[in-house]
mmCIF file of C-alpha atoms in Angstrom:
data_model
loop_
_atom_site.group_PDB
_atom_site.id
_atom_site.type_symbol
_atom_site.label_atom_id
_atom_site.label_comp_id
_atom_site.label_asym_id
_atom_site.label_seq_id
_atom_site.Cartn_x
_atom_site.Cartn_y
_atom_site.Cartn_z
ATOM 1 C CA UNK A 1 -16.125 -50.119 -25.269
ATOM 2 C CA UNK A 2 -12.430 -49.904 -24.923
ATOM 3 C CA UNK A 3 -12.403 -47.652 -27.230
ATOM 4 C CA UNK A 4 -14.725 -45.276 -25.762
ATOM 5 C CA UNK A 5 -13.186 -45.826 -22.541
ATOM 6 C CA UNK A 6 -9.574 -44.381 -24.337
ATOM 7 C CA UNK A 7 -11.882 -41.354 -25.666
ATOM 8 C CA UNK A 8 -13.119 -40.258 -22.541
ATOM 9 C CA UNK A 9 -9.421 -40.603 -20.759
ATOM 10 C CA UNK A 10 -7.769 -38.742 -23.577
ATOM 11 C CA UNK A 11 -10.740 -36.209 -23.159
ATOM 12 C CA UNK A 12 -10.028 -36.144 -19.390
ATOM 13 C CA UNK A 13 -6.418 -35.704 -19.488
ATOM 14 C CA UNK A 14 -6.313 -32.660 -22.312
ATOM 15 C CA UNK A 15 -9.062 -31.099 -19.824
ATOM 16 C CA UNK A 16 -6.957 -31.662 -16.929
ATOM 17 C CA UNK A 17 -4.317 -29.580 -19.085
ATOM 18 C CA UNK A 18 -6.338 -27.049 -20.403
ATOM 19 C CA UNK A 19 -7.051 -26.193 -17.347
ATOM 20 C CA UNK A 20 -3.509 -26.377 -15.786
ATOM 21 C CA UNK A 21 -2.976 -24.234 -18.679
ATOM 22 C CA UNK A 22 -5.464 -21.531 -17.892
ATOM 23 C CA UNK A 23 -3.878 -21.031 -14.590
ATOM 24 C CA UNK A 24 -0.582 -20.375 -15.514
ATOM 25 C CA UNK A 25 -1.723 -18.431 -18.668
ATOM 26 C CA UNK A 26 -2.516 -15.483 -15.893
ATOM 27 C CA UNK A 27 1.081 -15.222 -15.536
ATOM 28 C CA UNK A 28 1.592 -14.597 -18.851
ATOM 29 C CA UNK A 29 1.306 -10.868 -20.393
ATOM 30 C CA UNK A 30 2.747 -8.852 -23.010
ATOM 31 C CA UNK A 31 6.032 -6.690 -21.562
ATOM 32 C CA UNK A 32 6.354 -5.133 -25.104
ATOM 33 C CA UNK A 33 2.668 -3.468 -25.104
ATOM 34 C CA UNK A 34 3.524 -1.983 -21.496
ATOM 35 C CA UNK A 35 6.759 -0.313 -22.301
ATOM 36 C CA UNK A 36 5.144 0.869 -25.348
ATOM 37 C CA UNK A 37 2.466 2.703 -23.315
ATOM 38 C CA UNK A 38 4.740 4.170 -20.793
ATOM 39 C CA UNK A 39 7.048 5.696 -23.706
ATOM 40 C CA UNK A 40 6.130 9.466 -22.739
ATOM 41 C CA UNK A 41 6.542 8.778 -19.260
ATOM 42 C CA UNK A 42 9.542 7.222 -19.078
ATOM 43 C CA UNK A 43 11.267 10.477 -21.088
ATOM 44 C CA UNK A 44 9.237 12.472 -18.640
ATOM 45 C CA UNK A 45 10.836 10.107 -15.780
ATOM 46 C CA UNK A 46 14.351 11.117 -18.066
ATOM 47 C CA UNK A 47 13.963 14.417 -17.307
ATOM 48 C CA UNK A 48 12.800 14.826 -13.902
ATOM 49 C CA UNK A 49 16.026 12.565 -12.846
ATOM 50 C CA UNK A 50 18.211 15.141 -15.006
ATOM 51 C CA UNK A 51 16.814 18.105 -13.537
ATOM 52 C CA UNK A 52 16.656 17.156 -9.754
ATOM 53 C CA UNK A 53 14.278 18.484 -7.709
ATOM 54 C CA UNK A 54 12.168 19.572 -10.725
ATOM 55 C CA UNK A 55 8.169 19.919 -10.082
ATOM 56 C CA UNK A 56 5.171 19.581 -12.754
ATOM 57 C CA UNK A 57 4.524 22.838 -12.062
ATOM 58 C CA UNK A 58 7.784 23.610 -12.694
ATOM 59 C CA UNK A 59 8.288 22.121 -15.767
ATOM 60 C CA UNK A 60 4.738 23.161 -17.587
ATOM 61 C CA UNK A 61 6.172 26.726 -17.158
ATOM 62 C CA UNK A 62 9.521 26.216 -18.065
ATOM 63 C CA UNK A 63 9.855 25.163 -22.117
ATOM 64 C CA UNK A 64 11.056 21.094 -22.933
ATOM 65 C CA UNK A 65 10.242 20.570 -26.462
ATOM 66 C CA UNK A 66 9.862 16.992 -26.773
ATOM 67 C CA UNK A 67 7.772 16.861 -23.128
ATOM 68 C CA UNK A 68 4.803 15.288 -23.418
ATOM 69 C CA UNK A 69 2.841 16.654 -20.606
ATOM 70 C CA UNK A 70 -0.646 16.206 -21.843
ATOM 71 C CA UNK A 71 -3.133 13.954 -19.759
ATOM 72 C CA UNK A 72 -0.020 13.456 -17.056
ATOM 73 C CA UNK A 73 -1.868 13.684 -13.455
ATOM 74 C CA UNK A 74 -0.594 16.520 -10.976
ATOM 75 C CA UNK A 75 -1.368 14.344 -8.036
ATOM 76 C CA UNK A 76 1.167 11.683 -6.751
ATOM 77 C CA UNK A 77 -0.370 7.931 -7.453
ATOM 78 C CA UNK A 78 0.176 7.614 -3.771
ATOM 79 C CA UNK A 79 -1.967 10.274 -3.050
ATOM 80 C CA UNK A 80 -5.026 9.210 -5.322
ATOM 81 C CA UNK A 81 -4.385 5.624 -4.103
ATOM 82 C CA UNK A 82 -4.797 6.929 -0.352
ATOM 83 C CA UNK A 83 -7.825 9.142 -1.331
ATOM 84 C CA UNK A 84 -9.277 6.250 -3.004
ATOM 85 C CA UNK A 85 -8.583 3.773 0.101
ATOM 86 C CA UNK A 86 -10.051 6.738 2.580
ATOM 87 C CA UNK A 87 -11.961 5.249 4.920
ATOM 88 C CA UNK A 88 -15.105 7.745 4.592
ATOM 89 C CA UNK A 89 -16.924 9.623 7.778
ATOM 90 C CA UNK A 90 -20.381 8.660 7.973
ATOM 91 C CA UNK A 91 -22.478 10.803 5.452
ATOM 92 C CA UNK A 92 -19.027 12.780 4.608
ATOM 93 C CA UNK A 93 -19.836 14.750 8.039
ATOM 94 C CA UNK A 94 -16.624 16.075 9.619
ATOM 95 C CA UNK A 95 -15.858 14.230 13.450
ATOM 96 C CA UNK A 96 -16.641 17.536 15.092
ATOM 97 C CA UNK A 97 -20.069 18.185 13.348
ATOM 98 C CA UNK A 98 -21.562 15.033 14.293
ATOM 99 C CA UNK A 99 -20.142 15.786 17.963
ATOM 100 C CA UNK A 100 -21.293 18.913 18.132
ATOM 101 C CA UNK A 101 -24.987 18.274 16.819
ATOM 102 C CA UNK A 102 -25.714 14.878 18.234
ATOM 103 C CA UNK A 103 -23.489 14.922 21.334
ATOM 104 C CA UNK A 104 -22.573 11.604 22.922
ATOM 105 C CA UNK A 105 -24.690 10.177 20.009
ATOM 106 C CA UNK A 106 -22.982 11.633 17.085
ATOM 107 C CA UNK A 107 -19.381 10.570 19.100
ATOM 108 C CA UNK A 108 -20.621 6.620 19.487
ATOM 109 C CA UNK A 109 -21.939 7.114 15.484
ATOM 110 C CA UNK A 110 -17.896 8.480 14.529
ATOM 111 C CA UNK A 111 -16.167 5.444 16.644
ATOM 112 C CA UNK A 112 -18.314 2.473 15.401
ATOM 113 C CA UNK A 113 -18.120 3.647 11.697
ATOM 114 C CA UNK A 114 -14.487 4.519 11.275
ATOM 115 C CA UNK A 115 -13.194 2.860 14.021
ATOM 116 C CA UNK A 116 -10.422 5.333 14.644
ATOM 117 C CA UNK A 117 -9.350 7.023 17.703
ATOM 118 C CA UNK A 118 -8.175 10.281 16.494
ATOM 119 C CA UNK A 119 -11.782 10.846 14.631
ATOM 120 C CA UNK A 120 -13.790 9.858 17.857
ATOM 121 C CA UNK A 121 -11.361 12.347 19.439
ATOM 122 C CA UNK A 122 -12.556 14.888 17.218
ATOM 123 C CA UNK A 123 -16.006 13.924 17.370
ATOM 124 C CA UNK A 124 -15.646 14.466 21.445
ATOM 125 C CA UNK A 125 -13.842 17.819 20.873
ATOM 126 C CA UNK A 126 -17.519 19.141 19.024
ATOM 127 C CA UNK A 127 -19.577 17.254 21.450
ATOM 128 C CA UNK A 128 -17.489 19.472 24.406
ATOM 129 C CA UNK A 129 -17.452 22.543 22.265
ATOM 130 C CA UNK A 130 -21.372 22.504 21.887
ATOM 131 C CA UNK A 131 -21.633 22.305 25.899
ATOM 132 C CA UNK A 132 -19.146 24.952 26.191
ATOM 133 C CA UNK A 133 -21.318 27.434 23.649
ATOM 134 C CA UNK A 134 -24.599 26.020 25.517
ATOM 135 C CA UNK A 135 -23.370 27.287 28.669
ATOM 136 C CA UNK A 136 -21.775 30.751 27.499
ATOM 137 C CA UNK A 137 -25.835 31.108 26.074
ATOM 138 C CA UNK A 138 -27.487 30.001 29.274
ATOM 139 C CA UNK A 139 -24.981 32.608 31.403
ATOM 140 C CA UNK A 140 -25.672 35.093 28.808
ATOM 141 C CA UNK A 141 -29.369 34.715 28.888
ATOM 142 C CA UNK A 142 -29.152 34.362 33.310
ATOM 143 C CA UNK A 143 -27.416 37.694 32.715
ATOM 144 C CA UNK A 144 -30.135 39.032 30.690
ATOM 145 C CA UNK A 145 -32.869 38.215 32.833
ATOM 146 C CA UNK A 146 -31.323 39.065 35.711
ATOM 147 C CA UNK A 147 -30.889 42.320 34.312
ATOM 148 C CA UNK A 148 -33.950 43.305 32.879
ATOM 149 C CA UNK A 149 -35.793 41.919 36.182
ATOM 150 C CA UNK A 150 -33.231 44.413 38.058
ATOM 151 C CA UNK A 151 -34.222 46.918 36.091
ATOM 152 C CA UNK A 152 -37.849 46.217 36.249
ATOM 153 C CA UNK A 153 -37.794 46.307 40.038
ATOM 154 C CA UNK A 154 -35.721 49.868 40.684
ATOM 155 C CA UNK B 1 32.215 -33.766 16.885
ATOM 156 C CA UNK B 2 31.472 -31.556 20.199
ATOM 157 C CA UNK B 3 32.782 -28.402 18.224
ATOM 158 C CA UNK B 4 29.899 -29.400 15.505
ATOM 159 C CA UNK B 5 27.802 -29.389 18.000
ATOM 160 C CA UNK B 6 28.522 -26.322 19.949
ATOM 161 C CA UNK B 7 28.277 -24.509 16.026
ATOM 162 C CA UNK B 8 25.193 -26.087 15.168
ATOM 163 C CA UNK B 9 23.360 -25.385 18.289
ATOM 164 C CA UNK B 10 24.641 -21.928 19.722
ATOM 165 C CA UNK B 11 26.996 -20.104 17.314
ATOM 166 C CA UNK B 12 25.137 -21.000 14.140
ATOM 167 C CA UNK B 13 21.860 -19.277 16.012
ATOM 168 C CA UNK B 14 23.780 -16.251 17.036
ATOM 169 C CA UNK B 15 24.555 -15.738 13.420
ATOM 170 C CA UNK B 16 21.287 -16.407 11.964
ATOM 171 C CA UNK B 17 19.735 -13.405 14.519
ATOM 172 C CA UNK B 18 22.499 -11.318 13.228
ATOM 173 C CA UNK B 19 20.393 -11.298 9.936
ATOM 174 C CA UNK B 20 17.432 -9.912 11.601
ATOM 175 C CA UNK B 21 17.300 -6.770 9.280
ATOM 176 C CA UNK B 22 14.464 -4.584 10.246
ATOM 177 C CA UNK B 23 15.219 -0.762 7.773
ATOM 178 C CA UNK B 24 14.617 -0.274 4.129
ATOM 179 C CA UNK B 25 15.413 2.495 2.001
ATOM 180 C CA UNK B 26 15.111 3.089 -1.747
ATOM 181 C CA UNK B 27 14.385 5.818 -4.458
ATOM 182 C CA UNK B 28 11.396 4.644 -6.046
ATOM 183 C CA UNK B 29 9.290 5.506 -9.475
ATOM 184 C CA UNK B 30 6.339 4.921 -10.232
ATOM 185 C CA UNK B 31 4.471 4.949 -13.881
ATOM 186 C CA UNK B 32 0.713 4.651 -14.455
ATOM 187 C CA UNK B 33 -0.985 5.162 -17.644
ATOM 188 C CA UNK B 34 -4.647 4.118 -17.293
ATOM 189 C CA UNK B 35 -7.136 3.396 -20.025
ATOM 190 C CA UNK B 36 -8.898 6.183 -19.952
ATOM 191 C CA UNK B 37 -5.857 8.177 -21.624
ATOM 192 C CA UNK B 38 -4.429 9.960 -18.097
ATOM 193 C CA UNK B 39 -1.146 9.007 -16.703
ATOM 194 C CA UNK B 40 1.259 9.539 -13.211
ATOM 195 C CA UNK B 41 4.632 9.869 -12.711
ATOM 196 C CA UNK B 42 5.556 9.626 -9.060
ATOM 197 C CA UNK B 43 9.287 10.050 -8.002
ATOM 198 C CA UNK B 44 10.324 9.810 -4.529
ATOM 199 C CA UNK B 45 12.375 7.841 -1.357
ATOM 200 C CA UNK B 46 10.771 5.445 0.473
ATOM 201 C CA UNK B 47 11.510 4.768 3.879
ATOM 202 C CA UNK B 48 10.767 1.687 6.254
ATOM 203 C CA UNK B 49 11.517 0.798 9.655
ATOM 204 C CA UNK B 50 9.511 -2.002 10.905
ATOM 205 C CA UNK B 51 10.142 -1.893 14.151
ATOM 206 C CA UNK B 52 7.912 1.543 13.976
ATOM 207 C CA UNK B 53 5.808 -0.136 11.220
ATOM 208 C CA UNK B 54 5.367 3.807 9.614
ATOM 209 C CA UNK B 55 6.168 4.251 5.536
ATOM 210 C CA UNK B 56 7.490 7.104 4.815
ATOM 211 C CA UNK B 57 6.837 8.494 1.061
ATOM 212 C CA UNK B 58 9.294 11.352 -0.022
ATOM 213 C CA UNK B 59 7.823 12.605 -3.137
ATOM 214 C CA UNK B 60 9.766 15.255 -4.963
ATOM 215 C CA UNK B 61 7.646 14.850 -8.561
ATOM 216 C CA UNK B 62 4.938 15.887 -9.187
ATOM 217 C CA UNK B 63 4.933 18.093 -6.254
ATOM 218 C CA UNK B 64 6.926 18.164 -3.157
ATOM 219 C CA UNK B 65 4.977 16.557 -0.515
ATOM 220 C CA UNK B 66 5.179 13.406 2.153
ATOM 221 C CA UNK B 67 3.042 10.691 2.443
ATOM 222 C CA UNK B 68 3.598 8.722 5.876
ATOM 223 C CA UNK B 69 1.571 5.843 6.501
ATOM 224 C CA UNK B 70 1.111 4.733 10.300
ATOM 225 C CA UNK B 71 -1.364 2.169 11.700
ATOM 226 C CA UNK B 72 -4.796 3.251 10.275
ATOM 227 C CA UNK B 73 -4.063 6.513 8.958
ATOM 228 C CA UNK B 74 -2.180 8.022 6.393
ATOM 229 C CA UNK B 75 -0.819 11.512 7.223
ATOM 230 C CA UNK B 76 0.318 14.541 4.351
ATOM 231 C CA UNK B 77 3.045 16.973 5.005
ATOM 232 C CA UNK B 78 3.921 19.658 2.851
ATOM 233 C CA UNK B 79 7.277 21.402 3.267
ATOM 234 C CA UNK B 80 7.243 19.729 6.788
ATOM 235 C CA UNK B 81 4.007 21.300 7.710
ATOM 236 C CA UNK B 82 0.901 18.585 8.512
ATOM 237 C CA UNK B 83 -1.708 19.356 5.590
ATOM 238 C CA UNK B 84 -4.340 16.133 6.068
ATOM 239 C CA UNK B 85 -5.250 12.812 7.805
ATOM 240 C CA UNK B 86 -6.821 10.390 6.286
ATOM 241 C CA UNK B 87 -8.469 6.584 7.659
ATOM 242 C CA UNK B 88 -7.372 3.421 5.580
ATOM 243 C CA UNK B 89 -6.590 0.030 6.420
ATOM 244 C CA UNK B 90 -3.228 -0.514 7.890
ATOM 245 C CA UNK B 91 -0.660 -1.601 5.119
ATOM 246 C CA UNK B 92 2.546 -1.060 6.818
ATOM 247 C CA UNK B 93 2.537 -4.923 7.724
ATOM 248 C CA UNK B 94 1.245 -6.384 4.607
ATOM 249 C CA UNK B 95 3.403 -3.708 2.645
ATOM 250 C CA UNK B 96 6.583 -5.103 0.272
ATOM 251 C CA UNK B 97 8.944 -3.752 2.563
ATOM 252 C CA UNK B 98 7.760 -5.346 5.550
ATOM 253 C CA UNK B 99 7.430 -8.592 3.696
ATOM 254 C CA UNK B 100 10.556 -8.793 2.421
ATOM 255 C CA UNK B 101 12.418 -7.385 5.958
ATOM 256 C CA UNK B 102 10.873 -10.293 7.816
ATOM 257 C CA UNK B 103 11.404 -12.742 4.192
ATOM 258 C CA UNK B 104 7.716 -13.808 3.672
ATOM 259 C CA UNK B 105 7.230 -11.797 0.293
ATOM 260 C CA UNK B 106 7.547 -15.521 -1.376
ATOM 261 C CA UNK B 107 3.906 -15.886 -0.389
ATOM 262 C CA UNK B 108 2.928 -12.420 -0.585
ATOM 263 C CA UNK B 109 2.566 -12.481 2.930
ATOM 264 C CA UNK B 110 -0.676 -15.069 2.778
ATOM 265 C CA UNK B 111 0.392 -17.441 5.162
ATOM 266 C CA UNK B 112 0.396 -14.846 8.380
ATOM 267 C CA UNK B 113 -3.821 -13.458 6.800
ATOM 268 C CA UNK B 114 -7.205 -15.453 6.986
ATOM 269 C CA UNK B 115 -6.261 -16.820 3.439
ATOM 270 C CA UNK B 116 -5.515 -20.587 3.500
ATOM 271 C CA UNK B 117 -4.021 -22.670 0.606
ATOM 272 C CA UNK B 118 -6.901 -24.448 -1.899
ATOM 273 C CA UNK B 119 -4.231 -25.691 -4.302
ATOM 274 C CA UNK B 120 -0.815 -26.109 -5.219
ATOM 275 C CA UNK B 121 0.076 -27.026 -8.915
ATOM 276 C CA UNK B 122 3.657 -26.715 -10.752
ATOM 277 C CA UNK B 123 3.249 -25.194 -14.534
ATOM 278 C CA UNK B 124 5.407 -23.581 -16.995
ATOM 279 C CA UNK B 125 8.614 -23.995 -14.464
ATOM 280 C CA UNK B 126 5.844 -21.732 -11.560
ATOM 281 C CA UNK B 127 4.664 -23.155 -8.511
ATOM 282 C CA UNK B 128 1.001 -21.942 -8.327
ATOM 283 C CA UNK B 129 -0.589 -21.682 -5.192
ATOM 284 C CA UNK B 130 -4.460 -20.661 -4.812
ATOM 285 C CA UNK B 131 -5.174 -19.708 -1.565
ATOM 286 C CA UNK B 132 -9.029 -18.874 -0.716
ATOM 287 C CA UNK B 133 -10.566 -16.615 1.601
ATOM 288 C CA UNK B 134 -12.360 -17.794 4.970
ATOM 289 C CA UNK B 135 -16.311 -18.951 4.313
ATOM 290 C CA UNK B 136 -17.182 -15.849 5.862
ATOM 291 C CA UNK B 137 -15.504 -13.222 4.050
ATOM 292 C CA UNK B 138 -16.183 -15.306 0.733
ATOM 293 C CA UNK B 139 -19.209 -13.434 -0.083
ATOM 294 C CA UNK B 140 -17.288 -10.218 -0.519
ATOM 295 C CA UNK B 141 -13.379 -11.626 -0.967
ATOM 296 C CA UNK B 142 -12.281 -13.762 -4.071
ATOM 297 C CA UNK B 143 -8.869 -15.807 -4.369
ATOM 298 C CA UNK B 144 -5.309 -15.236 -4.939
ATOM 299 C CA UNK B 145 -3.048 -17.356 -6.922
ATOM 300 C CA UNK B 146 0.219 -16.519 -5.976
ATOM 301 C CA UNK B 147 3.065 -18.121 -8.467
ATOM 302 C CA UNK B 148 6.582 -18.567 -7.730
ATOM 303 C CA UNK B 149 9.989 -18.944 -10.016
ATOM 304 C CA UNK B 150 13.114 -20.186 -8.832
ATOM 305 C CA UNK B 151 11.569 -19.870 -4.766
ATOM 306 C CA UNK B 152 11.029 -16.225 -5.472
ATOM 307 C CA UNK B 153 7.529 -14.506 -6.022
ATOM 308 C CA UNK B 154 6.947 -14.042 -9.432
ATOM 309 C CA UNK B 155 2.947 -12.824 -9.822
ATOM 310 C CA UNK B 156 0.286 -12.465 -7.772
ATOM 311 C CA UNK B 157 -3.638 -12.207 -9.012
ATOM 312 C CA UNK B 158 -6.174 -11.316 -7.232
ATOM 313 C CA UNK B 159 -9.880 -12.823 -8.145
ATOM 314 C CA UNK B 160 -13.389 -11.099 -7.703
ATOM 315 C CA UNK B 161 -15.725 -13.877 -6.419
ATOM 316 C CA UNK B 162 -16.663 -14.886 -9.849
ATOM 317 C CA UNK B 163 -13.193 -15.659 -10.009
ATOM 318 C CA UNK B 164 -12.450 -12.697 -12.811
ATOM 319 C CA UNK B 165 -9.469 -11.410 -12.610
ATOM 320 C CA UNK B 166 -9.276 -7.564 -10.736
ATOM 321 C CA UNK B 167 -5.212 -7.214 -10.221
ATOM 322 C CA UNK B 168 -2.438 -8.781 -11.544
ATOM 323 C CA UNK B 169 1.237 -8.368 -9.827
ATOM 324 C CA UNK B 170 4.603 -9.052 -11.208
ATOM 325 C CA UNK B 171 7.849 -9.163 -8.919
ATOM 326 C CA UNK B 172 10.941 -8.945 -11.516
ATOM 327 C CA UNK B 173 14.951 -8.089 -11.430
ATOM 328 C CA UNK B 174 15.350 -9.288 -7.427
ATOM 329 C CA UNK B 175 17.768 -7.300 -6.304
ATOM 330 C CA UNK B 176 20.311 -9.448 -3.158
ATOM 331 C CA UNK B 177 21.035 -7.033 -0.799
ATOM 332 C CA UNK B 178 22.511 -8.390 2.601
ATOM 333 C CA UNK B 179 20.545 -11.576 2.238
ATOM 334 C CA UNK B 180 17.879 -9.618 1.511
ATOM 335 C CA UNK B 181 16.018 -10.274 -1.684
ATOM 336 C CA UNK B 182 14.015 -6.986 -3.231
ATOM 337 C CA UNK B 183 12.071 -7.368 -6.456
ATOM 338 C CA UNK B 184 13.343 -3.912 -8.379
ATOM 339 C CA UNK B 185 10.525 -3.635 -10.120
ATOM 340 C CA UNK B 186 6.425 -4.302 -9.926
ATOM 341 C CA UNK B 187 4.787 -4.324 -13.074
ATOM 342 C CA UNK B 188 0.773 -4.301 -11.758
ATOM 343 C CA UNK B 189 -1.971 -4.892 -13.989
ATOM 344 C CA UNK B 190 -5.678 -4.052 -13.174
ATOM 345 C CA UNK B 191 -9.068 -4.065 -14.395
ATOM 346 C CA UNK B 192 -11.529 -1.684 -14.733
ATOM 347 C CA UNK B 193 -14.900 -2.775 -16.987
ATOM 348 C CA UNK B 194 -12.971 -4.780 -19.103
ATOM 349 C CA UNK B 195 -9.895 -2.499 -19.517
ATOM 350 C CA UNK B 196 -6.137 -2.904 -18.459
ATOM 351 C CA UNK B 197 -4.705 0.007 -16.548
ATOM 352 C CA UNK B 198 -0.833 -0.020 -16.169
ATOM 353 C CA UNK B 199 1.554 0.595 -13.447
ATOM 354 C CA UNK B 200 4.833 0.223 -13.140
ATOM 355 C CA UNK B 201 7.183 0.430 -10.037
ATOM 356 C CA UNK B 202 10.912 0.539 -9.937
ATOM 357 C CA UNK B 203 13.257 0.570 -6.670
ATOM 358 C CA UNK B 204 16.912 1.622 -7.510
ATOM 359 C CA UNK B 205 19.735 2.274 -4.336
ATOM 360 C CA UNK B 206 18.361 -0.206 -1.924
ATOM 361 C CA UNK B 207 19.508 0.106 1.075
ATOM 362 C CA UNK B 208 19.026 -2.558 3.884
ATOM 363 C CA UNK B 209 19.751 -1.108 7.717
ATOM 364 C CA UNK B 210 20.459 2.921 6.924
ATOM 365 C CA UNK B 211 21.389 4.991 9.460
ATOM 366 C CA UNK B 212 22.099 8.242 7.618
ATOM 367 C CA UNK B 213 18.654 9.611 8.069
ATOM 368 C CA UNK B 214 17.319 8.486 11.763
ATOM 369 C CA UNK B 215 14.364 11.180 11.589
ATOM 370 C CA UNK B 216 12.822 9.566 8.555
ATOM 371 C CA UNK B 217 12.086 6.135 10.184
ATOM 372 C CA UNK B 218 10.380 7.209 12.229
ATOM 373 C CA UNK B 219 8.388 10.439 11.249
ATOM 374 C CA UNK B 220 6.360 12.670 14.104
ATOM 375 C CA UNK B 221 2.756 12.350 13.178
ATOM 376 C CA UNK B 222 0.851 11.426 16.080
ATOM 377 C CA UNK B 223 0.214 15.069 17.605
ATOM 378 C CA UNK B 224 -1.652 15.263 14.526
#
């Protein structure tokens, strides 16, 4: 029994550190495999501090021999991390569009999905800009009437 | 003993606010090669001011361009001229810059979110912290085990709510700078199906408190 009893806490204690182990084993990663893989960029990094002020489109059309330019993004990280983060209008529908179709609808539909003021702005603008073209076509077609019935009476 | 005290209790303070640093500024680099074969190289200035809680990206590689983050939108300029908005969650306050301005990047900044602390454990000279999400964000948030060397952050990964790992952080070479402790560079790991993309992020000329270049802490972008 006290032997078994000695089993199970030796058991206990190396899967108490096994899994101490695991935690800290996350912390752990190779440094030598990532500064392998960023070889060509850091002698593209090389250059672009030597030439300051240099752009990829610059240097694709100017000739560096030992550049490495193939597969290398022409977007910023920043800006494909931001596009990626983008908090989406619903359906991909401009502000104004859903404004201008659905009115004081399509304006509630912009502020409770994105939640921003400057796109419920927008959505307002459309909502505004369909009144203002409904009007101009109800004077237009007043005009019209008007018209032909003055024309109809002399 | 009443000079002690009148230190202690009213000149000591005075000096402590004097350390209230709110402005960052650094040339930054960053290097991603991803799995899939592609890679980045972005060069630039950042720019932080956190009083106006807007980060200002410089880039001059690959292209000239400016990337300004303020509350929930991120704004592009090109050649000073507004080219896009875009909606995304705020980052200014959760950002590096901010966290280690107002000195809470030792726990990535967990202590002021919803996150609370599940366990602490000391391994392989870290101090591990696991800090879960609230019960009603756990259906869509995992953990983050934040570890620490020498009082400093040292990695930070993030958990899916199996508890695999998405994102992996590592703060290295801090950089002491008017009290001001900046990790030079982020080497950040993540996941994608099973494969391990690569970034890394470098800070050189840190400076804490600039005032050569007013206009750039605080960027017009809200006509737009």
């Amino acid at each position: 029994m006290k032997k078994l009893n000695l089993l199970l806490a030796a058991m206990f204690v190396l899967f108490t550190a096994s899994l101490k182990a695991s935690t800290a084993d996350l912390f752990a990663y190779n440094e030598q495999v990532i500064t392998a893989q960023m070889t060509d960029l850091t002698e593209l990094e090389k250059v672009v501090k030597q030439n300051e002020g240099v752009t990829l489109t610059e240097l694709k059309t100017k000739h560096f021999a030992n550049l490495n330019l193939n597969g290398v993004k022409e977007s910023s990280v920043l800006g494909d991390l931001f596009a990626m983060r983008g908090g989406d209008l619903p359906l991909g529908i401009p502000a104004f569009v859903w404004g201008c179709v659905l009115g004081w609808v399509g304006i509630l539909i912009v502020y409770f999905v994105t939640e921003d003021k400057q796109e419920t702005l927008k959505a307002l603008w459309g909502c505004l800009a369909w009144g203002a073209v409904d009007v101009i076509f109800y004077i237009v077609y007043v005009v019209i009437i008007l018209g032909s019935a003055a024309a109809t009476t002399y | 003993m009443n000079s002690r005290f009148l230190f202690f209790f009213f000149i000591f303070p005075l000096f402590t606010f004097s350390q209230n640093f709110y402005r960052i500024k650094a040339d930054f680099t960053i290097k991603q090669k991803n799995a899939d074969g592609s890679s980045a190289l972005t060069v630039g200035k950042v720019y932080y001011d956190k009083n106006y809680k807007e980060i200002v990206y410089d880039i001059s590689f690959p292209e000239k361009e400016m990337w300004i983050t303020k509350d929930t939108s991120v704004y592009k300029f090109v050649d000073k001229k507004f080219v896009s908005r875009q909606t995304v969650p705020a980052i200014a306050e959760f950002s590096i810059f901010h966290l280690c301005l107002n000195g809470t990047l030792t726990n990535y900044g967990l202590e002021s979110s919803p996150y609370t602390i599940y366990n602490v454990e000391k391994e392989n000279g870290m101090v591990l912290t696991t800090w879960m999400p609230p019960a009603k964000m756990a259906k869509f948030l995992g953990k983050v085990i934040v570890s620490q060397k020498d009082k400093k952050l040292y990695g930070v990964a993030m958990c899916n709510i199996k508890g695999e790992t998405l994102n992996k952080q590592f703060y290295k070479n801090y950089d002491s700078n008017s009290g001001i402790e900046f990790p030079k560079e982020i080497v950040q790991i993540t996941y994608i199906n099973g494969k391990e993309n690569y970034q890394v992020t470098t800070y050189e000329n840190i400076i804490i408190d600039d005032y050569s270049e007013e206009e750039m802490y605080n960027y017009p972008v809200t006509a737009h």
